[in-house]
Short mmCIF file of C-alpha atoms and ligand atoms in Angstrom, two decimals:
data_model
loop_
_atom_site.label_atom_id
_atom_site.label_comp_id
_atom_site.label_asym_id
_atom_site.label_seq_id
_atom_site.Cartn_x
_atom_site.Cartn_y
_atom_site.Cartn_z
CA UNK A 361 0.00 0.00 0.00
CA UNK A 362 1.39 3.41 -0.34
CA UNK A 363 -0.39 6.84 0.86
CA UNK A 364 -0.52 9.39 -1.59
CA UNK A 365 -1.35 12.73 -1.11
CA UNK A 366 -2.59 15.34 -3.49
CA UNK A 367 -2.10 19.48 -2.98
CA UNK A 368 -3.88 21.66 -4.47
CA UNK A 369 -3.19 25.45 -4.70
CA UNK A 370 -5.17 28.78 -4.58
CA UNK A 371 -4.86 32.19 -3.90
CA UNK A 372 -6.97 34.09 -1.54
CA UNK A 373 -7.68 38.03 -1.82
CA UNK A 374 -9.09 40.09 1.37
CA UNK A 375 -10.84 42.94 -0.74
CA UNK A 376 -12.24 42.70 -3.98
CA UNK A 377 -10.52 46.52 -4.73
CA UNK A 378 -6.87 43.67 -4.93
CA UNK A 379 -8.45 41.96 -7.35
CA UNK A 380 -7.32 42.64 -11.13
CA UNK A 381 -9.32 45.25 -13.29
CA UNK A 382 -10.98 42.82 -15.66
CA UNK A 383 -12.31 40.46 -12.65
CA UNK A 384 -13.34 43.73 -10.52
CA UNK A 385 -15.41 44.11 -14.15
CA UNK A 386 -16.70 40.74 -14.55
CA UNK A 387 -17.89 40.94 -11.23
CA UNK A 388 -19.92 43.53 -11.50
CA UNK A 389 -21.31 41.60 -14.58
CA UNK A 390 -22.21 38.44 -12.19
CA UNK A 391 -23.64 40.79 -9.42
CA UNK A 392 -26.20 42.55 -11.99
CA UNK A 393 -27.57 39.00 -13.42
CA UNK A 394 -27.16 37.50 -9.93
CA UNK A 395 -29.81 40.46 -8.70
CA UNK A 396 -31.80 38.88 -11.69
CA UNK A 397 -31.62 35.19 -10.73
CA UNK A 398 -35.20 33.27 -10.35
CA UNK A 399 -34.53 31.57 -6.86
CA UNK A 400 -37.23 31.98 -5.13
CA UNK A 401 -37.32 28.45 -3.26
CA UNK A 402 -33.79 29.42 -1.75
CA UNK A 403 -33.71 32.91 -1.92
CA UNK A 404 -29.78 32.77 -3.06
CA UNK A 405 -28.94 34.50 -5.86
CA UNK A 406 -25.81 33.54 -7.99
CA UNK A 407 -24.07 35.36 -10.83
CA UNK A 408 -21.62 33.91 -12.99
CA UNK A 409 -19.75 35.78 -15.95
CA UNK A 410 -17.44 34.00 -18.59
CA UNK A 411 -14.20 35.42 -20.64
CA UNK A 412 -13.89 33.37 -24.22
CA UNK A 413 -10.94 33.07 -25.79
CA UNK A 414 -12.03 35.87 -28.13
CA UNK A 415 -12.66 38.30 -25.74
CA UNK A 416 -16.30 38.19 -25.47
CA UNK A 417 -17.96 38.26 -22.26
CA UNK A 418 -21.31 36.39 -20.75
CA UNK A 419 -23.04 35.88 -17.52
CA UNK A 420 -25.77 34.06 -16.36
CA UNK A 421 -27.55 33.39 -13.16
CA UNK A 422 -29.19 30.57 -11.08
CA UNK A 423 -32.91 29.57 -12.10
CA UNK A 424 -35.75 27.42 -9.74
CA UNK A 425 -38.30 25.34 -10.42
CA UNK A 426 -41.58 24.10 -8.17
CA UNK A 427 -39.85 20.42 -9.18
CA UNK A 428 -36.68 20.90 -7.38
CA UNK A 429 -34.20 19.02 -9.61
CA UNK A 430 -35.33 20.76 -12.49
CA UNK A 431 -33.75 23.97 -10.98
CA UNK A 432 -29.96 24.77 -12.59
CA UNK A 433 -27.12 26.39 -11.06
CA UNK A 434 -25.71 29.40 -12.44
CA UNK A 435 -22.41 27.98 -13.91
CA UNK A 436 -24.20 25.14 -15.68
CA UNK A 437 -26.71 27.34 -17.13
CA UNK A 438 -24.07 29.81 -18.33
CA UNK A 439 -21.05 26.93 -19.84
CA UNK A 440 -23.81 25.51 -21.52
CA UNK A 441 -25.35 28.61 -23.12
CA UNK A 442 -21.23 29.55 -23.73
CA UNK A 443 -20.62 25.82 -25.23
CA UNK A 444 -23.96 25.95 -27.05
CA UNK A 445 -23.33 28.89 -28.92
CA UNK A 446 -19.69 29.44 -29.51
CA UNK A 447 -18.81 25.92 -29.44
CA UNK A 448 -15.22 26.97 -31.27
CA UNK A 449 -14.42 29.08 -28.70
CA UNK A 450 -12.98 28.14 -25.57
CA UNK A 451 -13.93 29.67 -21.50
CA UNK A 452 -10.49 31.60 -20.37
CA UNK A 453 -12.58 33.17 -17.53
CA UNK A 454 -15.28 32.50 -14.83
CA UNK A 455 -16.52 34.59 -12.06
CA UNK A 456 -18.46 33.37 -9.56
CA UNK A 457 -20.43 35.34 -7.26
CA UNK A 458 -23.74 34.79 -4.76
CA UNK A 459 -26.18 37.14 -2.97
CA UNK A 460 -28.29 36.71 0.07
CA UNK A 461 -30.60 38.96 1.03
CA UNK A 462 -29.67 41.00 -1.97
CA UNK A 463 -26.08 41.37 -0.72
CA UNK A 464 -22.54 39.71 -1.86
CA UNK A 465 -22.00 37.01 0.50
CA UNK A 466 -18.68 37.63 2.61
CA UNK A 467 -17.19 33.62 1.66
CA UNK A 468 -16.30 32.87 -1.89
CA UNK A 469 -18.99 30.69 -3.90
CA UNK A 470 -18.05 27.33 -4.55
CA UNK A 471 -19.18 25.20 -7.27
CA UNK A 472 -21.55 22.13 -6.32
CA UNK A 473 -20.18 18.57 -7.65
CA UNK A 474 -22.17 18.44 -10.97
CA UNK A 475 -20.73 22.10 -11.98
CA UNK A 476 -17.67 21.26 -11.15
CA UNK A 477 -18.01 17.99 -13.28
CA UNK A 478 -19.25 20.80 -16.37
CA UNK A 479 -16.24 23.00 -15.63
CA UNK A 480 -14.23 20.34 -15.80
CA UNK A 481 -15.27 19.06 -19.51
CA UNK A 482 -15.48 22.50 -20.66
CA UNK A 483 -11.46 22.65 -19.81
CA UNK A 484 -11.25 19.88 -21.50
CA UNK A 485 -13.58 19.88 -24.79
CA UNK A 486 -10.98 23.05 -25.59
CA UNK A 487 -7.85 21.60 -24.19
CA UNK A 488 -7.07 24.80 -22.16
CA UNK A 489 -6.91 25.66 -18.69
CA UNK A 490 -10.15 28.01 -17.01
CA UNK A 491 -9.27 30.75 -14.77
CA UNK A 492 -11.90 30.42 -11.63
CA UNK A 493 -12.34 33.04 -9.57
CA UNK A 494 -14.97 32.62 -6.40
CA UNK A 495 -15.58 35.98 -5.28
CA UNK A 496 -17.22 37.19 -1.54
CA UNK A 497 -16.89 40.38 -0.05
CA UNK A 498 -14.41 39.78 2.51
CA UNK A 499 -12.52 36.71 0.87
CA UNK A 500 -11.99 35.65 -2.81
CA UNK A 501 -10.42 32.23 -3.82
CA UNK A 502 -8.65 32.15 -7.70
CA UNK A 503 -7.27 28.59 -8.92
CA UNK A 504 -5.77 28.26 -12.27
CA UNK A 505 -7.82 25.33 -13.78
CA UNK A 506 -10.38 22.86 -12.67
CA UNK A 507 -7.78 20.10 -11.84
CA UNK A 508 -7.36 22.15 -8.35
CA UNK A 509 -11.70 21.64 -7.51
CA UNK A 510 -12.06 18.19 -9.54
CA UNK A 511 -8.14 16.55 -9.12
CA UNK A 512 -9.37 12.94 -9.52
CA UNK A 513 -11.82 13.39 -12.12
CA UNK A 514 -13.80 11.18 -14.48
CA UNK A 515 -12.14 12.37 -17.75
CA UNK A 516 -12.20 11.50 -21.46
CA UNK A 517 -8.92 9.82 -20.38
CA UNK A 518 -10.70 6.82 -19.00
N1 THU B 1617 -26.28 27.42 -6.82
C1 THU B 1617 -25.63 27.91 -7.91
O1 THU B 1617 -26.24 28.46 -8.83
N2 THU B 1617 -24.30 27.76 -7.95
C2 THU B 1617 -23.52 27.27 -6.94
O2 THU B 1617 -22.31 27.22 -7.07
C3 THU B 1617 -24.16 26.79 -5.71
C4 THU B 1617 -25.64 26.73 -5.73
C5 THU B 1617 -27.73 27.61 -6.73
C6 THU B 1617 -28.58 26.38 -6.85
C7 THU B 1617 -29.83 26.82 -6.13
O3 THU B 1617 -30.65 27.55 -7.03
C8 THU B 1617 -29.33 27.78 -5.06
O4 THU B 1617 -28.04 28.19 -5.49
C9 THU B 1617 -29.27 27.19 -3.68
O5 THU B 1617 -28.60 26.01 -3.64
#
């Protein structure tokens, strides 16, 4: 038998006013279409906003249903608009963000398990590495790619 361990790697930011110009930008992106999420079974709103390879940007929030699986998370519903529609063009950038009570939740967002499984194809579908950055008001996680969330993953590999 041998123990193996894995370690992963992330930087944290205290204030969001650290944070580069094009994330403070793609924030504010994710907060506006978080304010418009449909979540009213929850009441938590989530905003995500996507950089493509060409430059383009997109965002895309969280939407409930009365059925509760039929609900979708705000990254799913945004990679698969993204992959949908510019299915040449790979994600360089995502922005996470959530709101309670109409307000930017002080922790940093993290995907659930089946976004994270998404994430993880849409890295590699276009063979290149997403940016994630979970953003709250007092602390914001980056990682480079999706191997840091999803390190033992069920890939095309297998
Ligand atoms: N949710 C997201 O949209 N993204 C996440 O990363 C976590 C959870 C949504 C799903 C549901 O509408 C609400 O937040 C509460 O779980």
């Amino acid at each position: 038998m041998i123990k193996k361990e894995i370690r992963l790697e992330y930087v944290e930011f205290s204030s969001i006013s650290e944070l580069p110009a094009n994330i403070q930008e793609m924030i504010h992106m994710a907060l506006e279409v978080a304010k418009k999420a449909y979540s009213p079974y929850s009441e938590f709103q989530v905003g995500a906003a996507v950089e493509l390879s060409d430059g383009q940007r997109l965002c895309a929030n969280n939407q409930e249903n009365k059925a509760y699986p039929s609900g979708i998370c705000a990254e799913r519903s945004l990679l698969f608009f993204a992959n949908g529609n510019y299915p040449e063009t790979a994600v360089k950038i995502m922005v996470l963000v959530a709101c309670s009570d109409g307000k930017l939740i002080d922790m940093p967002v993290y995907p659930c398990g089946a976004c994270r499984q998404v994430m993880m194809e849409t890295e590699e579908r276009y063979g290149e590495e997403m940016e994630i950055w979970m953003v709250g008001a007092k602390t914001t996680h980056m990682i480079q790619s999706m191997n840091v969330l999803l390190p033992l993953k069920f890939s095309f590999s297998h």
